[in-house]
Amino acid sequence: MLRVSDLAVARGGVPILSGVSFDVAAGEALVLRGPNGSGKTTLLRTLAGLQPPLAGAVSCAEDSIAYAAHSDGIKANLSVAENLAFWAAVFGTSGTQEALSAFDLTDLATRQAGALSAGQKRRLGLARLVVTGRPIWILDEPTVSLDASAVALFAGVIERHLTAGGAAVIATHIDLGLTARTLDVAPYKARAANLRADFDEGFL
Amino acid sequence: MIALLLRDLKLAMRAGGGFGLGLSFFLIVSVLVPFGVGPENALLARIAPGILWIGALLACLLSLDRIFALDWEDGSLDLLACAPLPLEAVAAIKALGHWITTGLPLTLAAPILGLLLQLPASGYLWLVLSLLIGTPALSVIGTFGAALTVGIKRGGLLLSLLVLPLYVPTLIFGAEVARRGAEGLSLGAPLLLLAGISLGVLAVLPFVSALVLRMNLR
């Protein structure tokens, strides 16, 4: 479903990972591990198409990736339901109600998103994934500020997504209790020697 | 696309959205000018078109840094870039949203403020028309500036420095249309040039904005 071949990624012009290759099939989850600063986020941003790879290729069906970053993209002045309804409209899907109930947010639907707790905001950010209706989920530390029961809730949502034929690539430090392959990114660390010569950040 | 426009308008109307900010600034500038230059009607009538145009331009500038910065801060810009919406459309919609919340109210308020500045009766139609044609260009150029400076902390000043020179042609021809209209002169050439600038930036700049947004999101 998602194929990554010989991928090299850079952050701020410095190559940090190279030679990363893996396949993720439908119904499969891949957990990325590695110490802080090892390049998990950069790898995920590249997978999501937010930045171009230095080398190698990411191949998947067009418009099949949903990305959840560290920040949830929540508008504090909109209600929980309005936030989700906006993303549903952008992605041309319906099913806001299912997403709300999947993350136990139904009771909070009319609450201003700015008045939510950090964990509730996170749940709202993750509920957006359900609303996108896309098969490949790219998740960057999805469990930050979630309590134990919310983590279990989230793991359940992922499992259902996988059974429905979806796939997920998850960077996380905790054990979600999923039957998933684990990929440690540390061995792919790029050598600092191959700095890009045509880098122009100094000018900008 | 409609969803994005509606969301932006909704956000602008709600608390902290800054909807009335540009309008109040325009009002204050126009009210202060007679205090500064004195109550001489003939003088006020002569400078009114220019003052109103400069006021509208600065009021427009005031809300530019909100166009992308807020979405960038809370991460929705990244998510929008992954959405099925092309970034070109996002840039165009953002500019349209900015115009509806800033340029359009300024255009509608200008005749009332023209009254305060003793604008001659013949000038009202042309003042409104020039603003109606010119302010979309201000929004589109401003969106380009906002895209350039997205991600820079306190980028507002840099944004003004970048955008103000680009506003000069619109200001020259916009104020010229309003002035000639007020004095009852023929105004074919400046009106056409003003419309030409607006149409030109409308056609080109959303693409450039999307390009620099992509570079800034990396």
Short mmCIF file of C-alpha atoms in Angstrom, two decimals:
data_model
loop_
_atom_site.label_atom_id
_atom_site.label_comp_id
_atom_site.label_asym_id
_atom_site.label_seq_id
_atom_site.Cartn_x
_atom_site.Cartn_y
_atom_site.Cartn_z
CA MET A 1 0.00 0.00 0.00
CA LEU A 2 2.83 2.33 0.91
CA ARG A 3 6.30 1.65 -0.42
CA VAL A 4 9.37 3.57 0.63
CA SER A 5 12.54 2.83 -1.26
CA ASP A 6 16.01 4.06 -0.37
CA LEU A 7 14.65 7.29 1.07
CA ALA A 8 16.96 10.05 2.32
CA VAL A 9 15.53 13.01 4.21
CA ALA A 10 16.97 16.28 5.47
CA ARG A 11 15.91 18.81 8.06
CA GLY A 12 17.16 22.37 7.82
CA GLY A 13 19.45 21.29 4.98
CA VAL A 14 21.22 18.64 7.07
CA PRO A 15 20.65 15.05 5.92
CA ILE A 16 19.50 13.02 8.90
CA LEU A 17 18.29 9.72 7.51
CA SER A 18 19.32 7.84 4.41
CA GLY A 19 18.65 4.47 2.82
CA VAL A 20 15.29 3.98 4.54
CA SER A 21 13.24 1.28 2.82
CA PHE A 22 10.05 -0.40 3.96
CA ASP A 23 6.68 -1.58 2.76
CA VAL A 24 3.40 -1.22 4.56
CA ALA A 25 0.63 -3.49 3.34
CA ALA A 26 -3.09 -2.99 3.81
CA GLY A 27 -4.15 -3.95 7.30
CA GLU A 28 -0.66 -3.42 8.64
CA ALA A 29 0.78 -0.89 11.06
CA LEU A 30 4.42 0.12 11.26
CA VAL A 31 5.75 1.63 14.47
CA LEU A 32 8.76 3.92 14.14
CA ARG A 33 11.12 4.11 17.07
CA GLY A 34 14.24 6.06 17.72
CA PRO A 35 15.65 8.55 20.21
CA ASN A 36 14.68 12.24 20.14
CA GLY A 37 16.14 13.99 17.12
CA SER A 38 16.63 10.78 15.18
CA GLY A 39 14.46 11.99 12.31
CA LYS A 40 11.11 10.32 12.89
CA THR A 41 9.11 13.51 12.37
CA THR A 42 11.11 14.48 9.29
CA LEU A 43 10.58 11.02 7.83
CA LEU A 44 6.84 11.25 8.48
CA ARG A 45 6.62 14.76 6.97
CA THR A 46 8.35 13.44 3.87
CA LEU A 47 5.91 10.53 3.69
CA ALA A 48 3.03 13.00 3.98
CA GLY A 49 4.47 14.98 1.06
CA LEU A 50 5.14 18.13 3.06
CA GLN A 51 8.79 18.14 2.11
CA PRO A 52 10.62 16.56 -0.80
CA PRO A 53 13.01 13.68 -0.17
CA LEU A 54 16.74 14.17 -0.80
CA ALA A 55 16.84 10.84 -2.58
CA GLY A 56 14.67 7.78 -3.01
CA ALA A 57 10.95 7.65 -3.47
CA VAL A 58 7.69 7.28 -1.59
CA SER A 59 5.06 5.51 -3.64
CA CYS A 60 1.43 5.15 -2.73
CA ALA A 61 -1.90 5.87 -4.33
CA GLU A 62 -2.62 9.55 -4.87
CA ASP A 63 -4.52 11.30 -2.07
CA SER A 64 -4.37 8.29 0.21
CA ILE A 65 -2.43 9.74 3.14
CA ALA A 66 -3.82 11.42 6.22
CA TYR A 67 -1.23 13.09 8.41
CA ALA A 68 -1.51 13.94 12.10
CA ALA A 69 1.30 16.13 13.37
CA HIS A 70 2.34 17.29 16.82
CA SER A 71 -0.11 20.17 16.59
CA ASP A 72 -3.72 19.33 16.00
CA GLY A 73 -4.81 22.16 13.72
CA ILE A 74 -7.72 23.02 16.01
CA LYS A 75 -9.38 26.42 15.89
CA ALA A 76 -10.04 27.56 19.45
CA ASN A 77 -12.98 29.77 18.42
CA LEU A 78 -14.90 26.96 16.72
CA SER A 79 -16.81 24.26 18.52
CA VAL A 80 -15.63 20.65 18.49
CA ALA A 81 -18.27 19.67 15.94
CA GLU A 82 -17.50 22.72 13.75
CA ASN A 83 -13.81 21.86 13.72
CA LEU A 84 -14.54 18.34 12.54
CA ALA A 85 -17.24 19.43 10.10
CA PHE A 86 -14.72 21.76 8.45
CA TRP A 87 -12.25 18.95 7.81
CA ALA A 88 -15.06 16.66 6.66
CA ALA A 89 -16.06 19.30 4.12
CA VAL A 90 -12.46 19.79 2.96
CA PHE A 91 -11.99 16.07 2.46
CA GLY A 92 -15.46 15.70 0.97
CA THR A 93 -16.62 13.10 3.48
CA SER A 94 -19.35 12.79 6.06
CA GLY A 95 -19.29 10.83 9.28
CA THR A 96 -18.54 13.56 11.80
CA GLN A 97 -20.82 11.81 14.31
CA GLU A 98 -18.96 8.49 14.03
CA ALA A 99 -15.65 10.25 14.52
CA LEU A 100 -16.97 12.05 17.59
CA SER A 101 -18.27 8.87 19.18
CA ALA A 102 -15.12 6.92 18.27
CA PHE A 103 -13.13 9.29 20.42
CA ASP A 104 -15.79 9.75 23.09
CA LEU A 105 -16.30 13.41 22.19
CA THR A 106 -20.06 13.36 21.60
CA ASP A 107 -20.81 15.07 24.92
CA LEU A 108 -18.32 17.82 24.09
CA ALA A 109 -19.55 18.42 20.53
CA THR A 110 -20.89 21.92 21.20
CA ARG A 111 -18.02 22.97 23.47
CA GLN A 112 -15.59 25.63 22.16
CA ALA A 113 -12.40 23.81 21.17
CA GLY A 114 -10.38 26.41 23.06
CA ALA A 115 -12.01 25.27 26.31
CA LEU A 116 -10.90 21.66 25.93
CA SER A 117 -8.14 20.07 27.97
CA ALA A 118 -4.91 19.05 26.24
CA GLY A 119 -5.97 15.41 26.10
CA GLN A 120 -9.40 16.28 24.74
CA LYS A 121 -7.81 18.48 22.07
CA ARG A 122 -5.57 15.60 21.13
CA ARG A 123 -8.60 13.33 20.81
CA LEU A 124 -10.24 15.91 18.57
CA GLY A 125 -7.07 16.08 16.46
CA LEU A 126 -7.12 12.30 16.09
CA ALA A 127 -10.85 12.24 15.33
CA ARG A 128 -9.94 14.32 12.25
CA LEU A 129 -8.16 11.22 10.87
CA VAL A 130 -11.40 9.25 10.90
CA VAL A 131 -13.13 12.11 9.09
CA THR A 132 -10.55 12.23 6.28
CA GLY A 133 -11.60 8.76 5.09
CA ARG A 134 -8.08 8.14 3.81
CA PRO A 135 -6.52 4.67 4.00
CA ILE A 136 -2.95 5.45 5.13
CA TRP A 137 -2.55 7.20 8.47
CA ILE A 138 0.76 8.88 9.22
CA LEU A 139 0.84 9.58 12.95
CA ASP A 140 3.47 11.58 14.78
CA GLU A 141 3.44 10.91 18.52
CA PRO A 142 -0.34 10.47 18.55
CA THR A 143 -0.58 9.60 22.24
CA VAL A 144 0.97 12.75 23.68
CA SER A 145 -1.15 14.02 26.60
CA LEU A 146 -3.63 11.12 26.32
CA ASP A 147 -4.49 9.23 29.52
CA ALA A 148 -4.46 5.44 29.71
CA SER A 149 -8.11 4.97 28.78
CA ALA A 150 -7.82 7.39 25.86
CA VAL A 151 -4.76 5.52 24.62
CA ALA A 152 -6.78 2.28 24.72
CA LEU A 153 -9.62 4.06 22.88
CA PHE A 154 -7.16 5.26 20.24
CA ALA A 155 -5.57 1.81 19.87
CA GLY A 156 -9.07 0.43 19.30
CA VAL A 157 -9.72 3.01 16.55
CA ILE A 158 -6.45 2.09 14.84
CA GLU A 159 -7.23 -1.60 15.06
CA ARG A 160 -10.61 -1.03 13.44
CA HIS A 161 -8.96 1.08 10.76
CA LEU A 162 -6.50 -1.74 10.03
CA THR A 163 -9.21 -4.40 9.92
CA ALA A 164 -11.08 -2.23 7.44
CA GLY A 165 -8.07 -2.46 5.12
CA GLY A 166 -6.25 0.69 6.17
CA ALA A 167 -2.61 1.09 7.08
CA ALA A 168 -0.72 3.22 9.56
CA VAL A 169 2.80 4.46 10.19
CA ILE A 170 3.14 5.57 13.78
CA ALA A 171 6.04 7.26 15.54
CA THR A 172 5.60 6.63 19.24
CA HIS A 173 7.53 5.94 22.40
CA ILE A 174 4.84 3.98 24.20
CA ASP A 175 3.43 0.54 23.55
CA LEU A 176 -0.02 0.82 21.98
CA GLY A 177 -0.68 -2.88 22.33
CA LEU A 178 -0.96 -3.27 18.56
CA THR A 179 0.38 -6.21 16.66
CA ALA A 180 2.69 -4.11 14.56
CA ARG A 181 6.12 -4.29 13.06
CA THR A 182 8.69 -2.01 14.63
CA LEU A 183 11.28 -0.07 12.68
CA ASP A 184 14.13 1.56 14.55
CA VAL A 185 15.30 4.57 12.54
CA ALA A 186 18.61 4.97 14.41
CA PRO A 187 20.63 2.65 12.08
CA TYR A 188 19.63 4.80 9.07
CA LYS A 189 21.34 7.89 10.44
CA ALA A 190 22.90 9.81 7.56
CA ARG A 191 26.58 10.68 7.59
CA ALA A 192 27.09 14.39 8.13
CA ALA A 193 29.56 14.52 5.22
CA ASN A 194 26.97 14.72 2.45
CA LEU A 195 25.76 18.23 3.23
CA ARG A 196 23.89 19.77 0.35
CA ALA A 197 25.98 22.29 -1.49
CA ASP A 198 23.07 24.11 -3.09
CA PHE A 199 21.37 24.86 0.19
CA ASP A 200 20.15 28.44 0.35
CA GLU A 201 18.77 28.89 3.85
CA GLY A 202 21.60 31.31 4.74
CA PHE A 203 20.33 33.61 2.04
CA LEU A 204 16.75 33.37 3.18
CA MET B 1 -13.11 25.51 -1.00
CA ILE B 2 -16.36 27.02 0.16
CA ALA B 3 -15.79 25.30 3.51
CA LEU B 4 -12.44 27.05 3.91
CA LEU B 5 -13.94 30.43 3.01
CA LEU B 6 -16.84 29.94 5.41
CA ARG B 7 -14.50 28.85 8.19
CA ASP B 8 -12.27 31.88 7.69
CA LEU B 9 -15.24 34.24 7.69
CA LYS B 10 -16.65 32.57 10.79
CA LEU B 11 -13.31 32.85 12.56
CA ALA B 12 -13.01 36.50 11.56
CA MET B 13 -16.46 37.30 12.97
CA ARG B 14 -15.92 35.58 16.30
CA ALA B 15 -14.10 37.01 19.29
CA GLY B 16 -10.50 37.88 18.52
CA GLY B 17 -11.01 37.46 14.81
CA GLY B 18 -10.07 41.04 14.05
CA PHE B 19 -12.99 41.74 11.74
CA GLY B 20 -13.55 45.36 12.79
CA LEU B 21 -9.87 46.13 13.26
CA GLY B 22 -9.11 47.44 9.78
CA LEU B 23 -12.39 49.31 9.61
CA SER B 24 -11.85 51.08 12.93
CA PHE B 25 -8.31 51.98 11.92
CA PHE B 26 -9.61 53.47 8.65
CA LEU B 27 -12.19 55.44 10.59
CA ILE B 28 -9.63 56.77 13.07
CA VAL B 29 -7.13 57.82 10.38
CA SER B 30 -9.80 59.64 8.41
CA VAL B 31 -11.07 61.40 11.51
CA LEU B 32 -7.60 62.43 12.61
CA VAL B 33 -6.57 63.98 9.29
CA PRO B 34 -8.78 67.11 9.60
CA PHE B 35 -7.31 67.67 13.06
CA GLY B 36 -3.82 67.43 11.63
CA VAL B 37 -4.15 69.59 8.52
CA GLY B 38 -6.75 72.02 9.82
CA PRO B 39 -10.45 72.51 9.03
CA GLU B 40 -9.94 74.34 5.73
CA ASN B 41 -12.55 72.79 3.43
CA ALA B 42 -10.84 73.47 0.11
CA LEU B 43 -7.62 71.84 1.27
CA LEU B 44 -9.44 68.83 2.72
CA ALA B 45 -11.46 68.37 -0.44
CA ARG B 46 -8.25 68.35 -2.48
CA ILE B 47 -6.43 65.76 -0.37
CA ALA B 48 -9.48 63.64 0.48
CA PRO B 49 -9.10 61.00 -2.30
CA GLY B 50 -5.44 60.47 -1.50
CA ILE B 51 -5.98 60.33 2.26
CA LEU B 52 -8.83 57.86 1.90
CA TRP B 53 -6.77 55.65 -0.35
CA ILE B 54 -3.75 55.69 1.97
CA GLY B 55 -6.03 55.01 4.94
CA ALA B 56 -7.63 52.05 3.19
CA LEU B 57 -4.24 50.70 2.17
CA LEU B 58 -2.82 50.89 5.70
CA ALA B 59 -6.00 49.39 7.16
CA CYS B 60 -5.60 46.52 4.71
CA LEU B 61 -2.01 46.04 5.79
CA LEU B 62 -3.03 45.75 9.43
CA SER B 63 -4.70 42.35 9.12
CA LEU B 64 -2.36 40.76 6.56
CA ASP B 65 -0.20 38.83 9.00
CA ARG B 66 -3.26 36.94 10.22
CA ILE B 67 -3.88 35.38 6.81
CA PHE B 68 -1.51 32.44 7.20
CA ALA B 69 0.22 32.95 10.56
CA LEU B 70 -2.69 31.68 12.68
CA ASP B 71 -3.12 28.57 10.54
CA TRP B 72 0.61 27.98 10.64
CA GLU B 73 0.81 28.27 14.42
CA ASP B 74 -1.92 25.76 15.18
CA GLY B 75 -0.75 23.33 12.50
CA SER B 76 -3.77 23.59 10.22
CA LEU B 77 -1.64 24.91 7.36
CA ASP B 78 0.31 21.61 7.30
CA LEU B 79 -2.95 19.72 7.35
CA LEU B 80 -4.41 21.90 4.59
CA ALA B 81 -1.33 21.18 2.49
CA CYS B 82 -2.09 17.46 2.83
CA ALA B 83 -5.77 17.96 2.04
CA PRO B 84 -7.24 17.40 -1.44
CA LEU B 85 -7.38 21.18 -1.86
CA PRO B 86 -4.57 22.57 -4.05
CA LEU B 87 -2.50 25.20 -2.23
CA GLU B 88 -3.18 27.60 -5.11
CA ALA B 89 -6.86 27.41 -4.23
CA VAL B 90 -6.04 27.85 -0.55
CA ALA B 91 -4.08 31.02 -1.35
CA ALA B 92 -6.86 32.37 -3.57
CA ILE B 93 -9.55 31.60 -0.99
CA LYS B 94 -7.49 33.18 1.78
CA ALA B 95 -7.14 36.34 -0.31
CA LEU B 96 -10.87 36.35 -1.02
CA GLY B 97 -11.61 35.90 2.69
CA HIS B 98 -9.29 38.78 3.52
CA TRP B 99 -10.97 40.98 0.94
CA ILE B 100 -14.47 40.18 2.23
CA THR B 101 -13.49 40.97 5.81
CA THR B 102 -11.30 44.00 5.02
CA GLY B 103 -11.47 45.41 1.49
CA LEU B 104 -15.23 45.22 1.07
CA PRO B 105 -16.12 46.92 4.41
CA LEU B 106 -13.50 49.61 3.69
CA THR B 107 -15.03 50.26 0.28
CA LEU B 108 -18.50 50.52 1.78
CA ALA B 109 -17.36 52.81 4.60
CA ALA B 110 -15.33 55.13 2.35
CA PRO B 111 -18.27 57.38 1.23
CA ILE B 112 -19.17 58.13 4.87
CA LEU B 113 -15.59 59.05 5.63
CA GLY B 114 -15.48 61.06 2.41
CA LEU B 115 -18.16 63.21 3.98
CA LEU B 116 -15.86 63.95 6.92
CA LEU B 117 -13.11 64.99 4.50
CA GLN B 118 -15.32 67.27 2.37
CA LEU B 119 -15.02 65.06 -0.70
CA PRO B 120 -16.77 66.84 -3.63
CA ALA B 121 -20.11 65.30 -4.57
CA SER B 122 -18.84 64.18 -7.96
CA GLY B 123 -16.13 62.08 -6.30
CA TYR B 124 -18.14 59.52 -4.33
CA LEU B 125 -18.96 57.19 -7.18
CA TRP B 126 -15.36 57.12 -8.41
CA LEU B 127 -13.93 56.73 -4.91
CA VAL B 128 -16.08 53.67 -4.28
CA LEU B 129 -15.41 52.30 -7.74
CA SER B 130 -11.64 52.77 -7.45
CA LEU B 131 -11.62 51.04 -4.06
CA LEU B 132 -13.84 48.26 -5.35
CA ILE B 133 -11.42 47.61 -8.21
CA GLY B 134 -8.23 48.26 -6.27
CA THR B 135 -8.72 46.56 -2.89
CA PRO B 136 -8.79 43.00 -4.32
CA ALA B 137 -5.26 43.65 -5.58
CA LEU B 138 -4.25 44.76 -2.06
CA SER B 139 -5.60 41.50 -0.61
CA VAL B 140 -3.97 39.29 -3.23
CA ILE B 141 -0.58 41.02 -2.98
CA GLY B 142 -0.88 40.91 0.81
CA THR B 143 -1.59 37.19 0.72
CA PHE B 144 1.59 36.74 -1.27
CA GLY B 145 3.51 38.70 1.38
CA ALA B 146 1.90 36.68 4.15
CA ALA B 147 2.90 33.46 2.38
CA LEU B 148 6.48 34.71 2.11
CA THR B 149 6.75 35.52 5.80
CA VAL B 150 4.78 32.59 7.23
CA GLY B 151 6.77 30.85 9.92
CA ILE B 152 8.79 33.92 10.83
CA LYS B 153 8.17 34.98 14.41
CA ARG B 154 6.92 38.58 14.53
CA GLY B 155 7.00 38.68 10.76
CA GLY B 156 4.52 41.58 10.65
CA LEU B 157 7.10 44.30 10.16
CA LEU B 158 8.98 42.35 7.51
CA LEU B 159 5.65 41.71 5.83
CA SER B 160 4.91 45.46 5.71
CA LEU B 161 8.34 46.19 4.28
CA LEU B 162 7.86 43.58 1.57
CA VAL B 163 4.30 44.44 0.68
CA LEU B 164 4.24 48.25 0.78
CA PRO B 165 6.45 48.74 -2.30
CA LEU B 166 4.25 46.27 -4.17
CA TYR B 167 1.21 48.36 -3.21
CA VAL B 168 2.61 51.50 -4.87
CA PRO B 169 1.16 51.02 -8.40
CA THR B 170 -2.30 50.22 -7.01
CA LEU B 171 -2.12 53.28 -4.75
CA ILE B 172 -0.99 55.59 -7.56
CA PHE B 173 -3.70 54.59 -9.99
CA GLY B 174 -6.40 54.08 -7.36
CA ALA B 175 -5.89 57.52 -5.85
CA GLU B 176 -5.59 59.01 -9.34
CA VAL B 177 -8.98 57.59 -10.32
CA ALA B 178 -10.54 58.95 -7.12
CA ARG B 179 -8.87 62.37 -7.56
CA ARG B 180 -9.78 62.78 -11.22
CA GLY B 181 -13.30 61.62 -10.43
CA ALA B 182 -13.61 64.23 -7.69
CA GLU B 183 -12.30 66.96 -10.02
CA GLY B 184 -14.53 65.83 -12.85
CA LEU B 185 -11.68 65.00 -15.24
CA SER B 186 -11.64 62.11 -17.68
CA LEU B 187 -10.31 58.96 -16.06
CA GLY B 188 -10.15 56.28 -18.71
CA ALA B 189 -6.42 55.54 -18.54
CA PRO B 190 -5.89 55.26 -14.75
CA LEU B 191 -9.11 53.28 -14.35
CA LEU B 192 -8.00 50.77 -16.98
CA LEU B 193 -4.52 50.53 -15.48
CA LEU B 194 -5.96 49.97 -12.01
CA ALA B 195 -8.22 47.23 -13.32
CA GLY B 196 -5.30 45.78 -15.25
CA ILE B 197 -3.12 45.58 -12.14
CA SER B 198 -5.91 43.92 -10.17
CA LEU B 199 -6.64 41.35 -12.86
CA GLY B 200 -2.93 40.69 -13.38
CA VAL B 201 -2.15 39.98 -9.72
CA LEU B 202 -5.36 37.96 -9.37
CA ALA B 203 -4.25 35.74 -12.23
CA VAL B 204 -0.62 35.28 -11.22
CA LEU B 205 -0.08 35.72 -7.50
CA PRO B 206 -2.14 32.81 -6.07
CA PHE B 207 0.25 30.48 -7.91
CA VAL B 208 3.31 32.30 -6.62
CA SER B 209 1.85 32.32 -3.09
CA ALA B 210 1.31 28.56 -3.25
CA LEU B 211 4.89 28.10 -4.44
CA VAL B 212 6.41 30.06 -1.55
CA LEU B 213 4.02 28.39 0.92
CA ARG B 214 5.32 24.99 -0.19
CA MET B 215 8.88 26.19 0.33
CA ASN B 216 8.05 27.61 3.75
CA LEU B 217 6.33 24.43 4.91
CA ARG B 218 9.38 22.24 4.32
#
